[in-house]
Short mmCIF file of C-alpha atoms in Angstrom, two decimals:
data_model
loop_
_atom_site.label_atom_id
_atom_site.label_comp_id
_atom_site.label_asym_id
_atom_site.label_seq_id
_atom_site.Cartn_x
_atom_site.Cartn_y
_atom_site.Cartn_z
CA UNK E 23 331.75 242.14 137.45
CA UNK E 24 333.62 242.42 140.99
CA UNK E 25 332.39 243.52 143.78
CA UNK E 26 333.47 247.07 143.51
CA UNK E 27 331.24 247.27 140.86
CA UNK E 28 328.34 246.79 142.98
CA UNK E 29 325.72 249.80 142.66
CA UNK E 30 324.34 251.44 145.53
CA UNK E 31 321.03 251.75 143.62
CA UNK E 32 318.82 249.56 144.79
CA UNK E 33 317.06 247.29 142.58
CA UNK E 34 313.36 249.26 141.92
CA UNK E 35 310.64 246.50 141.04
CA UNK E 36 308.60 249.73 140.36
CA UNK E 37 311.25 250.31 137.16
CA UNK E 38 312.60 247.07 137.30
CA UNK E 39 314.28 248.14 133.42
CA UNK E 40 314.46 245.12 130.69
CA UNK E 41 314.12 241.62 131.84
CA UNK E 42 317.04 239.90 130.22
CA UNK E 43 318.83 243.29 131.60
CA UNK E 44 317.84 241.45 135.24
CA UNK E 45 318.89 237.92 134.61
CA UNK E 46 322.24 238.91 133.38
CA UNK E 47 322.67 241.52 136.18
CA UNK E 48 321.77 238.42 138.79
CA UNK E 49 323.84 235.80 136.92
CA UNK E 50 326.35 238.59 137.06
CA UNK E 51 326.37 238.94 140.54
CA UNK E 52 325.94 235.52 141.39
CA UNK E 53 329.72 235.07 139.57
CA UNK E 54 330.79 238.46 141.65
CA UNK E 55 329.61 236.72 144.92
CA UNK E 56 331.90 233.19 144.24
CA UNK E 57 334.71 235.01 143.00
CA UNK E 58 334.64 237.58 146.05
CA UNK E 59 334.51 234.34 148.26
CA UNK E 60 337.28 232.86 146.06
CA UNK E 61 339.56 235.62 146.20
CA UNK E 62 339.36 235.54 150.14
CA UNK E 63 340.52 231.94 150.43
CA UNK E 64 342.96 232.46 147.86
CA UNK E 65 344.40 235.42 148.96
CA UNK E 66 344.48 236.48 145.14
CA UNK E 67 342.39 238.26 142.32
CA UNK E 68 339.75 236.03 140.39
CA UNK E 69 339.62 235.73 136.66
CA UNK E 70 338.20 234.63 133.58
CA UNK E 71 338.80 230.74 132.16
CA UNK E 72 341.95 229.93 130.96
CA UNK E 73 340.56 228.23 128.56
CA UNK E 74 337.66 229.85 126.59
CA UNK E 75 338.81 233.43 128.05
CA UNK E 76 335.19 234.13 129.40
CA UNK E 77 333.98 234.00 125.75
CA UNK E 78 330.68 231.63 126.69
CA UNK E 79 328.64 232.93 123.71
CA UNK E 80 328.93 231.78 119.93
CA UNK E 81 328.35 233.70 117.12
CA UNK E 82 324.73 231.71 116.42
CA UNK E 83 321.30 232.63 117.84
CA UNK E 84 319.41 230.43 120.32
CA UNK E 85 315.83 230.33 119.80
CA UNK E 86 315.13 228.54 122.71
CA UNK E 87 316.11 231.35 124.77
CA UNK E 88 313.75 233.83 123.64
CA UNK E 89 310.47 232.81 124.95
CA UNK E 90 309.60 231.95 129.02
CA UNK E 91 306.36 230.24 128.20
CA UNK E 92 305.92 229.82 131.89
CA UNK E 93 305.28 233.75 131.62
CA UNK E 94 302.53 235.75 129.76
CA UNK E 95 302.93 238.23 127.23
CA UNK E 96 302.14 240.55 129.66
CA UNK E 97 304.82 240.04 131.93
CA UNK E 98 307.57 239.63 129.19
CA UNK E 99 307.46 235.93 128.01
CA UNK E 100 309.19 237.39 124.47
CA UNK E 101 312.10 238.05 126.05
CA UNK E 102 313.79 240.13 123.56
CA UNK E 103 311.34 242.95 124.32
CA UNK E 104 310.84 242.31 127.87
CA UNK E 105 310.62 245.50 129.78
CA UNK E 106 310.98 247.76 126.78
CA UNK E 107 308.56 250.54 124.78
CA UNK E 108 309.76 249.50 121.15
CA UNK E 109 307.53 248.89 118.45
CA UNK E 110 307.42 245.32 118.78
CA UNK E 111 305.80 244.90 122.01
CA UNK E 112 302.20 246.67 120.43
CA UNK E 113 302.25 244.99 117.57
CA UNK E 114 302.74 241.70 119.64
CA UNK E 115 300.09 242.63 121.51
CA UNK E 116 297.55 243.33 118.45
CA UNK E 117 298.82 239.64 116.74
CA UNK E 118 297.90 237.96 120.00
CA UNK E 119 294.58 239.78 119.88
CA UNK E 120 294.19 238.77 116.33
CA UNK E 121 294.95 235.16 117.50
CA UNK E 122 293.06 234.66 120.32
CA UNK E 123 296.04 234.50 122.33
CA UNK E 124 295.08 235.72 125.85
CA UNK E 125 297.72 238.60 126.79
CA UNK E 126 297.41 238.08 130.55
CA UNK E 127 297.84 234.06 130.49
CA UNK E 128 301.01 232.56 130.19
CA UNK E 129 301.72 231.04 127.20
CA UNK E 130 301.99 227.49 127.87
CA UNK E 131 298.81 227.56 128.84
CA UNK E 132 298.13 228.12 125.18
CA UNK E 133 298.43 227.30 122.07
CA UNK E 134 301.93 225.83 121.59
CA UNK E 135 301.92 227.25 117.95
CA UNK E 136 301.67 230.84 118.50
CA UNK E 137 305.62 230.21 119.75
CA UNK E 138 307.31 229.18 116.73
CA UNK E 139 304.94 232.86 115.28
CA UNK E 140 306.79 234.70 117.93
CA UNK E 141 310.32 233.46 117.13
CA UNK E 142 309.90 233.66 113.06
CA UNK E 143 307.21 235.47 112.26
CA UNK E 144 303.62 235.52 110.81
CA UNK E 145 302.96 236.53 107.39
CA UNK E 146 299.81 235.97 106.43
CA UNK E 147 298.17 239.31 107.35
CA UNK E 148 299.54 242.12 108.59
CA UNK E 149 298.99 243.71 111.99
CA UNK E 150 297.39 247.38 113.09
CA UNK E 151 298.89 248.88 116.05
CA UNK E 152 299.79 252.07 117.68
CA UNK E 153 303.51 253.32 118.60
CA UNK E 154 304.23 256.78 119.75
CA UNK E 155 300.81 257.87 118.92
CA UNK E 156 300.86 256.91 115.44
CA UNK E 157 298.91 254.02 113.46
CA UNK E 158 300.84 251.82 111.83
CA UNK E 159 300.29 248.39 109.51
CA UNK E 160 303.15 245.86 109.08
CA UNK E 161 304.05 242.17 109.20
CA UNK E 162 305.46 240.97 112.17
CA UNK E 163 309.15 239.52 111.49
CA UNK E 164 309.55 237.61 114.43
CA UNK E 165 312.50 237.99 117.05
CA UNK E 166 314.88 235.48 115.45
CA UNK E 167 314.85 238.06 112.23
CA UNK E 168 315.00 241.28 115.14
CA UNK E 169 317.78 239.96 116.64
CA UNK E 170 319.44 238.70 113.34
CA UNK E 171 318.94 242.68 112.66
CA UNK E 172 320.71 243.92 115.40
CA UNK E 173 323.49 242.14 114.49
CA UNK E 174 324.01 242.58 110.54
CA UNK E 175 323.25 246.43 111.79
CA UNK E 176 326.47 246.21 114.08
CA UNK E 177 324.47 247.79 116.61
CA UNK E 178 327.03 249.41 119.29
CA UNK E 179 324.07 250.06 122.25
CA UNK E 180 325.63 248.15 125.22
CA UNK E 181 321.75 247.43 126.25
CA UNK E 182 321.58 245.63 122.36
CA UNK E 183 324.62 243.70 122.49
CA UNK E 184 323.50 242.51 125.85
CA UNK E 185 320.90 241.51 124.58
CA UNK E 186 322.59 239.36 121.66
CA UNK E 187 325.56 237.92 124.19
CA UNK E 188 322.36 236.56 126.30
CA UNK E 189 320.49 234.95 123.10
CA UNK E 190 323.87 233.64 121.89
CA UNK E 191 324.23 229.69 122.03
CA UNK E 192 326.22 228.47 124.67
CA UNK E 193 329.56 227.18 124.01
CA UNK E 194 330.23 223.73 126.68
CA UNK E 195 333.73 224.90 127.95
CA UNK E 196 334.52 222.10 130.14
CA UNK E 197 337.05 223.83 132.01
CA UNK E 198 334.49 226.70 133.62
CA UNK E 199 331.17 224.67 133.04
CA UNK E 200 329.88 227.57 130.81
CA UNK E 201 330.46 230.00 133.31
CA UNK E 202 333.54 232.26 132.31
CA UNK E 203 335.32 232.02 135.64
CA UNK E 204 338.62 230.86 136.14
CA UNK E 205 338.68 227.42 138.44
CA UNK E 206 339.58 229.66 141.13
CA UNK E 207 335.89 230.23 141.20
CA UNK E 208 334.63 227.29 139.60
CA UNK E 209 336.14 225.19 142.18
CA UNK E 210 334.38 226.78 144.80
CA UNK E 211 331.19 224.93 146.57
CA UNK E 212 328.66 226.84 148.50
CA UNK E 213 326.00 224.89 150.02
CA UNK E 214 327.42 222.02 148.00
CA UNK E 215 326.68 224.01 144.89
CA UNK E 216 329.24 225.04 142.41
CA UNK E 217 328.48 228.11 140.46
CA UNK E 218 327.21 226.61 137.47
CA UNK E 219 324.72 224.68 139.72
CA UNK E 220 324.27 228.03 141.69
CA UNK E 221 322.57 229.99 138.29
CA UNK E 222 320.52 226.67 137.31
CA UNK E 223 318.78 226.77 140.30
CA UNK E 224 314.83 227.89 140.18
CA UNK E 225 314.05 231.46 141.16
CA UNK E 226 312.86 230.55 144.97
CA UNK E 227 315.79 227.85 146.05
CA UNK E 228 317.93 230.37 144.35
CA UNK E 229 317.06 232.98 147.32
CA UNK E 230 317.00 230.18 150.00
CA UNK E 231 320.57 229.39 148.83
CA UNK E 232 321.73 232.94 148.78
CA UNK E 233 320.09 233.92 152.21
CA UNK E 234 320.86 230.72 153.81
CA UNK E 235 324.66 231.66 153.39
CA UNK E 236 324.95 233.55 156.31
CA UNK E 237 324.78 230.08 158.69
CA UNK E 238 327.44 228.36 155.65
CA UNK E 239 330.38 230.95 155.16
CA UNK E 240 332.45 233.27 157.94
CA UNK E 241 331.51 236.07 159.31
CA UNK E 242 334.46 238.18 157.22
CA UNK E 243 333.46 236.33 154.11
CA UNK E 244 329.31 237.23 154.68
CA UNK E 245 330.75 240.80 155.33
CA UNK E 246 332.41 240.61 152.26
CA UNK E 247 329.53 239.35 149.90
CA UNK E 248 326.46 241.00 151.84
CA UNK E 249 326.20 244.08 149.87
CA UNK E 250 325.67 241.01 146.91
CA UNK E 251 323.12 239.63 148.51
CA UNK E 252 320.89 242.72 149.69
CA UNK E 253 321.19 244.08 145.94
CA UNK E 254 320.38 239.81 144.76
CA UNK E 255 317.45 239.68 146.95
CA UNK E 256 314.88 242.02 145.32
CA UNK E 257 315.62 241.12 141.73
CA UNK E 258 314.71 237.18 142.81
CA UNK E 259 311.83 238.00 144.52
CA UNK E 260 310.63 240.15 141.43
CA UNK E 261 311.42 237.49 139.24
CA UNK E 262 309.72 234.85 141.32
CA UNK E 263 306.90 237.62 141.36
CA UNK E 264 306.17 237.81 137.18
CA UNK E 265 306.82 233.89 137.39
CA UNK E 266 309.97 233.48 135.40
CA UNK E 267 311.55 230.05 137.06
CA UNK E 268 315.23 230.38 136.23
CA UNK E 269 317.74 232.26 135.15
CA UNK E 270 317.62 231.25 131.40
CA UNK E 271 314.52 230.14 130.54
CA UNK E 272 313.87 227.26 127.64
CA UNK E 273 311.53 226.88 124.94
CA UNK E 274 310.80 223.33 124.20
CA UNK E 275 313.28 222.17 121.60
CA UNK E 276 310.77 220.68 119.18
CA UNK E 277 308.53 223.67 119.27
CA UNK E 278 311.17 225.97 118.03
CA UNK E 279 311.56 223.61 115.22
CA UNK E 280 308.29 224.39 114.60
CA UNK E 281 308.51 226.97 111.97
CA UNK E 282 305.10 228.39 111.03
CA UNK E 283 304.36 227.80 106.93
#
């Protein structure tokens, strides 16, 4: 994304859409707002990496990237179905119930074992819930098998393979640090943070940083990158608001090992 590419919708916390939709939209314009700042000191376009060709993603599925267990279910700690109406989120709802898994509480705050249940499945009743108005009574899969769905399906919906690029595995392209960009960007320091530093930053210091830049860069570059940061602004603070702490939350590597028998 450049910067012509910036809507002039502003970001509605009221319909704030899916929430992987609004980490990859602000880890989108983060890269916009270095490369716009790039391509004015360079006095040329900015690109993708020479070397991996932007392709960040691998062809495997990261577990550990479904679930924010800082967040409850409530607020979208599976992320998969964050922000959506599909049939999972109910039935989620009705297994926690079943569970004793409180649906307001964050999850880490819980029972570590209802994770692995979210990311594979649980099979040993199956769940009543409403969709649309109508009853049904199914297993849940899990969103390891949902996702694994999606793709066997081919699915073509840009919001689905979205979703699939942002649950992908990262690839450690040492050339771009795992960020696409060409070292035209990834060269770039801002508030002696490169861009890969820039996304890893939690939620709050991630709006200091982009709000503080207005005392670090010149006044034609801040002219340049403001419309970034007015449409940056609200997603953070609604992101700081549900309690999500970065950009790309982690589940803790031996409880997504942790497949339930």
């Amino acid at each position: 994304m450049d910067r012509t590419q910036i809507p002039d919708k502003p970001f509605n916390p009221k319909r704030p859409g899916t929430l992987v939709g609004i980490l990859l939209t602000v880890s989108e314009y983060l890269g916009a707002l270095y490369g716009s700042i790039a391509e004015t000191r360079s006095a040329g376009s900015y690109g993708r990496c020479s070397e991996c060709g932007g392709n960040v993603g691998s062809a495997e599925i990261d577990p550990g990237r479904m679930i924010a267990p800082e967040l409850s279910l409530k607020n979208g700690a599976v992320l998969l179905w964050a922000g959506t109406d599909c049939a999972p989120v109910p039935r989620i709802r009705q297994l926690a119930a079943m569970l004793g898994i409180d649906y307001l509480k964050p999850l880490e705050e819980q029972d570590p074992g209802f994770i692995p249940i979210l990311l594979y499945g649980y099979d040993k009743e199956p769940v009543s819930f409403v969709h649309n108005k109508k009853p049904r009574t199914d297993y849940y899969r899990g969103c390891v098998h949902d996702l694994q769905y999606m793709i066997d399906a081919r699915t073509t919906s840009k919001g689905n393979l979205r979703m699939i690029s942002y649950f992908s595995k990262r690839t450690d392209c040492p050339a771009c640090q795992g960020t696409g960009m060409s070292n035209t960007v990834t060269d770039i320091r801002l508030a002696g943070h490169r861009l890969s530093e820039a996304e890893k930053l939690p939620i709050p210091e991630m709006r200091s940083f982009i709000l503080g830049l207005s005392q670090l860069i010149d006044a034609k570059e801040y002219d340049i990158v403001s419309p970034i940061i007015s449409q940056l602004e609200p997603m953070l603070i609604y992101l700081n608001k549900i309690g999500i702490r970065t950009l790309n939350p982690t589940t803790a590597q031996e409880v997504v090992q942790t497949v339930t028998s």
